mmCIF file of N, CA and C in Angstrom:
data_model
loop_
_atom_site.group_PDB
_atom_site.id
_atom_site.type_symbol
_atom_site.label_atom_id
_atom_site.label_comp_id
_atom_site.label_asym_id
_atom_site.label_seq_id
_atom_site.Cartn_x
_atom_site.Cartn_y
_atom_site.Cartn_z
ATOM 1 N N UNK P 1 -7.306 -10.064 -5.110
ATOM 2 C CA UNK P 1 -7.811 -9.048 -4.209
ATOM 3 C C UNK P 1 -7.336 -7.695 -4.719
ATOM 4 N N UNK P 2 -8.211 -6.721 -4.734
ATOM 5 C CA UNK P 2 -7.900 -5.366 -5.192
ATOM 6 C C UNK P 2 -8.201 -4.372 -4.074
ATOM 7 N N UNK P 3 -7.567 -3.208 -4.132
ATOM 8 C CA UNK P 3 -7.817 -2.171 -3.155
ATOM 9 C C UNK P 3 -7.308 -0.839 -3.667
ATOM 10 N N UNK P 4 -7.402 0.183 -2.849
ATOM 11 C CA UNK P 4 -6.864 1.500 -3.170
ATOM 12 C C UNK P 4 -6.145 2.041 -1.949
ATOM 13 N N UNK P 5 -5.214 2.950 -2.204
ATOM 14 C CA UNK P 5 -4.491 3.597 -1.118
ATOM 15 C C UNK P 5 -4.232 5.045 -1.523
ATOM 16 N N UNK P 6 -4.234 5.911 -0.533
ATOM 17 C CA UNK P 6 -3.931 7.321 -0.726
ATOM 18 C C UNK P 6 -2.889 7.713 0.315
ATOM 19 N N UNK P 7 -1.732 8.219 -0.150
ATOM 20 C CA UNK P 7 -0.651 8.618 0.747
ATOM 21 C C UNK P 7 -0.232 10.046 0.425
ATOM 22 N N UNK P 8 0.358 10.701 1.399
ATOM 23 C CA UNK P 8 0.837 12.057 1.162
ATOM 24 C C UNK P 8 1.947 12.013 0.118
ATOM 25 N N UNK P 9 1.851 12.883 -0.881
ATOM 26 C CA UNK P 9 2.844 12.922 -1.955
ATOM 27 C C UNK P 9 4.189 13.382 -1.400
ATOM 28 N N UNK P 10 5.229 12.686 -1.808
ATOM 29 C CA UNK P 10 6.584 13.039 -1.397
ATOM 30 C C UNK P 10 7.373 13.500 -2.604
ATOM 31 N N UNK P 11 8.487 14.170 -2.342
ATOM 32 C CA UNK P 11 9.393 14.555 -3.412
ATOM 33 C C UNK P 11 9.914 13.296 -4.088
ATOM 34 N N UNK P 12 10.049 13.321 -5.396
ATOM 35 C CA UNK P 12 10.471 12.133 -6.135
ATOM 36 C C UNK P 12 11.874 11.674 -5.723
ATOM 37 N N UNK P 13 12.680 12.564 -5.155
ATOM 38 C CA UNK P 13 14.001 12.143 -4.673
ATOM 39 C C UNK P 13 13.888 11.336 -3.384
ATOM 40 N N UNK P 14 12.767 11.456 -2.683
ATOM 41 C CA UNK P 14 12.530 10.674 -1.474
ATOM 42 C C UNK P 14 12.045 9.273 -1.835
ATOM 43 N N UNK P 15 11.047 9.190 -2.714
ATOM 44 C CA UNK P 15 10.518 7.907 -3.191
ATOM 45 C C UNK P 15 9.828 8.151 -4.523
ATOM 46 N N UNK P 16 10.284 7.489 -5.565
ATOM 47 C CA UNK P 16 9.729 7.664 -6.904
ATOM 48 C C UNK P 16 8.574 6.683 -7.115
ATOM 49 N N UNK P 17 7.407 7.040 -6.586
ATOM 50 C CA UNK P 17 6.235 6.176 -6.671
ATOM 51 C C UNK P 17 5.786 5.955 -8.109
ATOM 52 N N UNK P 18 5.968 6.941 -8.977
ATOM 53 C CA UNK P 18 5.563 6.805 -10.379
ATOM 54 C C UNK P 18 6.316 5.658 -11.046
ATOM 55 N N UNK P 19 7.635 5.574 -10.788
ATOM 56 C CA UNK P 19 8.431 4.502 -11.390
ATOM 57 C C UNK P 19 8.066 3.149 -10.800
ATOM 58 N N UNK P 20 7.795 3.101 -9.503
ATOM 59 C CA UNK P 20 7.376 1.842 -8.873
ATOM 60 C C UNK P 20 6.117 1.317 -9.564
ATOM 61 N N UNK P 21 5.142 2.189 -9.788
ATOM 62 C CA UNK P 21 3.902 1.771 -10.439
ATOM 63 C C UNK P 21 4.137 1.426 -11.910
ATOM 64 N N UNK P 22 4.915 2.248 -12.602
ATOM 65 C CA UNK P 22 5.178 2.023 -14.032
ATOM 66 C C UNK P 22 5.897 0.700 -14.266
ATOM 67 N N UNK P 23 6.858 0.383 -13.398
ATOM 68 C CA UNK P 23 7.636 -0.848 -13.543
ATOM 69 C C UNK P 23 6.888 -2.082 -13.049
ATOM 70 N N UNK P 24 5.678 -1.904 -12.553
ATOM 71 C CA UNK P 24 4.865 -3.013 -12.039
ATOM 72 C C UNK P 24 5.614 -3.801 -10.966
ATOM 73 N N UNK P 25 6.380 -3.089 -10.144
ATOM 74 C CA UNK P 25 7.163 -3.727 -9.082
ATOM 75 C C UNK P 25 6.241 -4.239 -7.980
ATOM 76 N N UNK P 26 6.624 -5.348 -7.378
ATOM 77 C CA UNK P 26 5.893 -5.898 -6.238
ATOM 78 C C UNK P 26 6.624 -5.536 -4.961
ATOM 79 N N UNK P 27 5.884 -5.304 -3.894
ATOM 80 C CA UNK P 27 6.472 -4.966 -2.612
ATOM 81 C C UNK P 27 5.556 -5.381 -1.477
ATOM 82 N N UNK P 28 5.992 -5.089 -0.270
ATOM 83 C CA UNK P 28 5.255 -5.442 0.938
ATOM 84 C C UNK P 28 4.398 -4.256 1.367
ATOM 85 N N UNK P 29 3.164 -4.541 1.788
ATOM 86 C CA UNK P 29 2.265 -3.543 2.351
ATOM 87 C C UNK P 29 2.019 -3.913 3.803
ATOM 88 N N UNK P 30 2.138 -2.953 4.701
ATOM 89 C CA UNK P 30 1.876 -3.218 6.113
ATOM 90 C C UNK P 30 1.315 -1.968 6.775
ATOM 91 N N UNK P 31 0.303 -2.168 7.617
ATOM 92 C CA UNK P 31 -0.277 -1.069 8.386
ATOM 93 C C UNK P 31 -0.648 -1.609 9.765
ATOM 94 N N UNK P 32 -0.407 -0.784 10.792
ATOM 95 C CA UNK P 32 -0.707 -1.168 12.176
ATOM 96 C C UNK P 32 -1.480 -0.032 12.829
ATOM 97 N N UNK P 33 -2.505 -0.389 13.591
ATOM 98 C CA UNK P 33 -3.296 0.614 14.300
ATOM 99 C C UNK P 33 -3.382 0.201 15.767
ATOM 100 N N UNK P 34 -3.046 1.119 16.645
ATOM 101 C CA UNK P 34 -3.141 0.868 18.073
ATOM 102 C C UNK P 34 -1.785 0.623 18.708
ATOM 103 N N UNK P 35 -1.727 0.804 20.045
ATOM 104 C CA UNK P 35 -0.486 0.617 20.779
ATOM 105 C C UNK P 35 -0.672 -0.217 22.032
ATOM 106 N N UNK P 36 -1.892 -0.328 22.502
ATOM 107 C CA UNK P 36 -2.167 -1.036 23.740
ATOM 108 C C UNK P 36 -2.398 -2.519 23.459
ATOM 109 N N UNK P 37 -1.642 -3.423 24.113
ATOM 110 C CA UNK P 37 -1.879 -4.850 23.906
ATOM 111 C C UNK P 37 -3.352 -5.204 24.095
ATOM 112 N N UNK P 38 -3.840 -6.017 23.199
ATOM 113 C CA UNK P 38 -5.252 -6.378 23.202
ATOM 114 C C UNK P 38 -6.075 -5.472 22.309
ATOM 115 N N UNK P 39 -5.474 -4.367 21.880
ATOM 116 C CA UNK P 39 -6.169 -3.387 21.029
ATOM 117 C C UNK P 39 -5.311 -2.987 19.838
ATOM 118 N N UNK P 40 -4.455 -3.897 19.391
ATOM 119 C CA UNK P 40 -3.593 -3.634 18.230
ATOM 120 C C UNK P 40 -4.122 -4.442 17.053
ATOM 121 N N UNK P 41 -4.299 -3.768 15.926
ATOM 122 C CA UNK P 41 -4.820 -4.390 14.718
ATOM 123 C C UNK P 41 -3.822 -4.146 13.597
ATOM 124 N N UNK P 42 -3.455 -5.185 12.871
ATOM 125 C CA UNK P 42 -2.512 -5.035 11.779
ATOM 126 C C UNK P 42 -2.936 -5.788 10.538
ATOM 127 N N UNK P 43 -2.542 -5.250 9.393
ATOM 128 C CA UNK P 43 -2.781 -5.897 8.106
ATOM 129 C C UNK P 43 -1.463 -5.887 7.352
ATOM 130 N N UNK P 44 -1.053 -7.038 6.858
ATOM 131 C CA UNK P 44 0.153 -7.122 6.028
ATOM 132 C C UNK P 44 -0.180 -7.894 4.762
ATOM 133 N N UNK P 45 0.530 -7.554 3.716
ATOM 134 C CA UNK P 45 0.401 -8.248 2.439
ATOM 135 C C UNK P 45 1.804 -8.321 1.831
ATOM 136 N N UNK P 46 2.320 -9.524 1.614
ATOM 137 C CA UNK P 46 3.704 -9.666 1.193
ATOM 138 C C UNK P 46 3.975 -9.414 -0.289
ATOM 139 N N UNK P 47 2.950 -9.299 -1.123
ATOM 140 C CA UNK P 47 3.172 -9.234 -2.564
ATOM 141 C C UNK P 47 2.136 -8.319 -3.223
ATOM 142 N N UNK P 48 2.383 -7.012 -3.131
ATOM 143 C CA UNK P 48 1.415 -6.018 -3.605
ATOM 144 C C UNK P 48 2.002 -5.210 -4.759
ATOM 145 N N UNK P 49 1.163 -4.946 -5.738
ATOM 146 C CA UNK P 49 1.561 -4.138 -6.890
ATOM 147 C C UNK P 49 0.719 -2.868 -6.906
ATOM 148 N N UNK P 50 1.380 -1.709 -7.043
ATOM 149 C CA UNK P 50 0.680 -0.425 -7.170
ATOM 150 C C UNK P 50 0.365 -0.182 -8.641
ATOM 151 N N UNK P 51 -0.833 0.386 -8.910
ATOM 152 C CA UNK P 51 -1.268 0.625 -10.285
ATOM 153 C C UNK P 51 -1.941 1.988 -10.402
ATOM 154 N N UNK P 52 -1.964 2.503 -11.601
ATOM 155 C CA UNK P 52 -2.718 3.712 -11.949
ATOM 156 C C UNK P 52 -2.475 4.881 -10.990
ATOM 157 N N UNK P 53 -1.218 5.354 -10.865
ATOM 158 C CA UNK P 53 -0.962 6.471 -9.956
ATOM 159 C C UNK P 53 -1.591 7.763 -10.462
ATOM 160 N N UNK P 54 -2.054 8.569 -9.534
ATOM 161 C CA UNK P 54 -2.565 9.895 -9.879
ATOM 162 C C UNK P 54 -2.461 10.779 -8.648
ATOM 163 N N UNK P 55 -2.461 12.068 -8.874
ATOM 164 C CA UNK P 55 -2.434 13.016 -7.772
ATOM 165 C C UNK P 55 -3.850 13.301 -7.307
ATOM 166 N N UNK P 56 -3.978 13.559 -6.017
ATOM 167 C CA UNK P 56 -5.251 13.920 -5.429
ATOM 168 C C UNK P 56 -5.041 15.012 -4.399
ATOM 169 N N UNK P 57 -6.098 15.366 -3.703
ATOM 170 C CA UNK P 57 -6.040 16.418 -2.692
ATOM 171 C C UNK P 57 -6.890 16.001 -1.501
ATOM 172 N N UNK P 58 -6.354 16.210 -0.311
ATOM 173 C CA UNK P 58 -7.102 15.953 0.913
ATOM 174 C C UNK P 58 -6.930 17.153 1.837
ATOM 175 N N UNK P 59 -7.940 18.000 1.890
ATOM 176 C CA UNK P 59 -7.902 19.207 2.724
ATOM 177 C C UNK P 59 -6.680 20.067 2.435
ATOM 178 N N UNK P 60 -6.356 20.225 1.149
ATOM 179 C CA UNK P 60 -5.237 21.075 0.749
ATOM 180 C C UNK P 60 -3.877 20.388 0.770
ATOM 181 N N UNK P 61 -3.827 19.119 1.123
ATOM 182 C CA UNK P 61 -2.570 18.358 1.133
ATOM 183 C C UNK P 61 -2.507 17.532 -0.144
ATOM 184 N N UNK P 62 -1.398 17.665 -0.871
ATOM 185 C CA UNK P 62 -1.236 16.914 -2.113
ATOM 186 C C UNK P 62 -1.019 15.432 -1.797
ATOM 187 N N UNK P 63 -1.798 14.572 -2.443
ATOM 188 C CA UNK P 63 -1.772 13.137 -2.174
ATOM 189 C C UNK P 63 -1.441 12.370 -3.450
ATOM 190 N N UNK P 64 -0.917 11.161 -3.277
ATOM 191 C CA UNK P 64 -0.753 10.196 -4.368
ATOM 192 C C UNK P 64 -1.800 9.120 -4.133
ATOM 193 N N UNK P 65 -2.525 8.775 -5.184
ATOM 194 C CA UNK P 65 -3.554 7.752 -5.087
ATOM 195 C C UNK P 65 -3.207 6.612 -6.043
ATOM 196 N N UNK P 66 -3.364 5.385 -5.554
ATOM 197 C CA UNK P 66 -3.020 4.203 -6.338
ATOM 198 C C UNK P 66 -4.101 3.144 -6.222
ATOM 199 N N UNK P 67 -4.234 2.350 -7.277
ATOM 200 C CA UNK P 67 -4.932 1.086 -7.164
ATOM 201 C C UNK P 67 -3.914 0.077 -6.648
ATOM 202 N N UNK P 68 -4.387 -0.968 -5.981
ATOM 203 C CA UNK P 68 -3.488 -1.989 -5.447
ATOM 204 C C UNK P 68 -3.991 -3.364 -5.861
ATOM 205 N N UNK P 69 -3.046 -4.229 -6.233
ATOM 206 C CA UNK P 69 -3.368 -5.610 -6.545
ATOM 207 C C UNK P 69 -2.585 -6.500 -5.583
ATOM 208 N N UNK P 70 -3.302 -7.260 -4.774
ATOM 209 C CA UNK P 70 -2.706 -8.168 -3.795
ATOM 210 C C UNK P 70 -2.603 -9.546 -4.449
ATOM 211 N N UNK P 71 -1.382 -10.074 -4.546
ATOM 212 C CA UNK P 71 -1.142 -11.317 -5.259
ATOM 213 C C UNK P 71 -0.617 -12.390 -4.312
ATOM 214 N N UNK P 72 -1.118 -13.630 -4.424
ATOM 215 C CA UNK P 72 -0.583 -14.710 -3.582
ATOM 216 C C UNK P 72 0.898 -14.949 -3.871
ATOM 217 N N UNK P 73 1.628 -15.391 -2.865
ATOM 218 C CA UNK P 73 3.045 -15.720 -3.032
ATOM 219 C C UNK P 73 3.236 -17.083 -3.689
ATOM 220 N N UNK P 74 2.475 -18.057 -3.249
ATOM 221 C CA UNK P 74 2.625 -19.418 -3.754
ATOM 222 C C UNK P 74 1.538 -19.773 -4.739
ATOM 223 N N UNK P 75 1.575 -21.007 -5.188
ATOM 224 C CA UNK P 75 0.582 -21.468 -6.156
ATOM 225 C C UNK P 75 -0.730 -21.871 -5.500
ATOM 226 N N UNK P 76 -0.727 -22.084 -4.175
ATOM 227 C CA UNK P 76 -1.949 -22.511 -3.497
ATOM 228 C C UNK P 76 -2.882 -21.349 -3.165
ATOM 229 N N UNK P 77 -2.362 -20.103 -3.183
ATOM 230 C CA UNK P 77 -3.196 -18.943 -2.879
ATOM 231 C C UNK P 77 -3.493 -18.823 -1.403
ATOM 232 N N UNK P 78 -4.461 -17.975 -1.073
ATOM 233 C CA UNK P 78 -4.901 -17.747 0.299
ATOM 234 C C UNK P 78 -3.806 -17.224 1.216
ATOM 235 N N UNK P 79 -2.797 -16.558 0.666
ATOM 236 C CA UNK P 79 -1.766 -15.971 1.515
ATOM 237 C C UNK P 79 -1.465 -14.520 1.123
ATOM 238 N N UNK P 80 -2.387 -13.900 0.372
ATOM 239 C CA UNK P 80 -2.129 -12.539 -0.083
ATOM 240 C C UNK P 80 -2.351 -11.471 0.970
ATOM 241 N N UNK P 81 -3.168 -11.747 1.987
ATOM 242 C CA UNK P 81 -3.424 -10.782 3.068
ATOM 243 C C UNK P 81 -3.380 -11.513 4.402
ATOM 244 N N UNK P 82 -2.725 -10.877 5.384
ATOM 245 C CA UNK P 82 -2.695 -11.417 6.744
ATOM 246 C C UNK P 82 -3.238 -10.351 7.701
ATOM 247 N N UNK P 83 -4.164 -10.765 8.554
ATOM 248 C CA UNK P 83 -4.748 -9.876 9.552
ATOM 249 C C UNK P 83 -4.342 -10.379 10.928
ATOM 250 N N UNK P 84 -3.870 -9.465 11.759
ATOM 251 C CA UNK P 84 -3.391 -9.840 13.080
ATOM 252 C C UNK P 84 -4.013 -8.921 14.131
ATOM 253 N N UNK P 85 -4.532 -9.519 15.193
ATOM 254 C CA UNK P 85 -5.061 -8.759 16.326
ATOM 255 C C UNK P 85 -4.257 -9.177 17.549
ATOM 256 N N UNK P 86 -3.636 -8.206 18.214
ATOM 257 C CA UNK P 86 -2.819 -8.508 19.406
ATOM 258 C C UNK P 86 -3.379 -7.788 20.597
#
């Protein structure tokens, strides 16, 4: 599974995203939308690799843009993305 993400660029002393991508490090991706029970949507991925970092712009805000590779944890697959509705 592949995807893209765009986040607000931070100072490298806060988080060195360039090194994370260069080192091909794997990490957890998680996003949640909503606060009211019954209307909460979440996506998690336990083994994600960031690729091809570059700077971008969104309405004058400096952004970091990455490709993402979602990788299964086990050999059976089908566990690279989890979707939860609460």
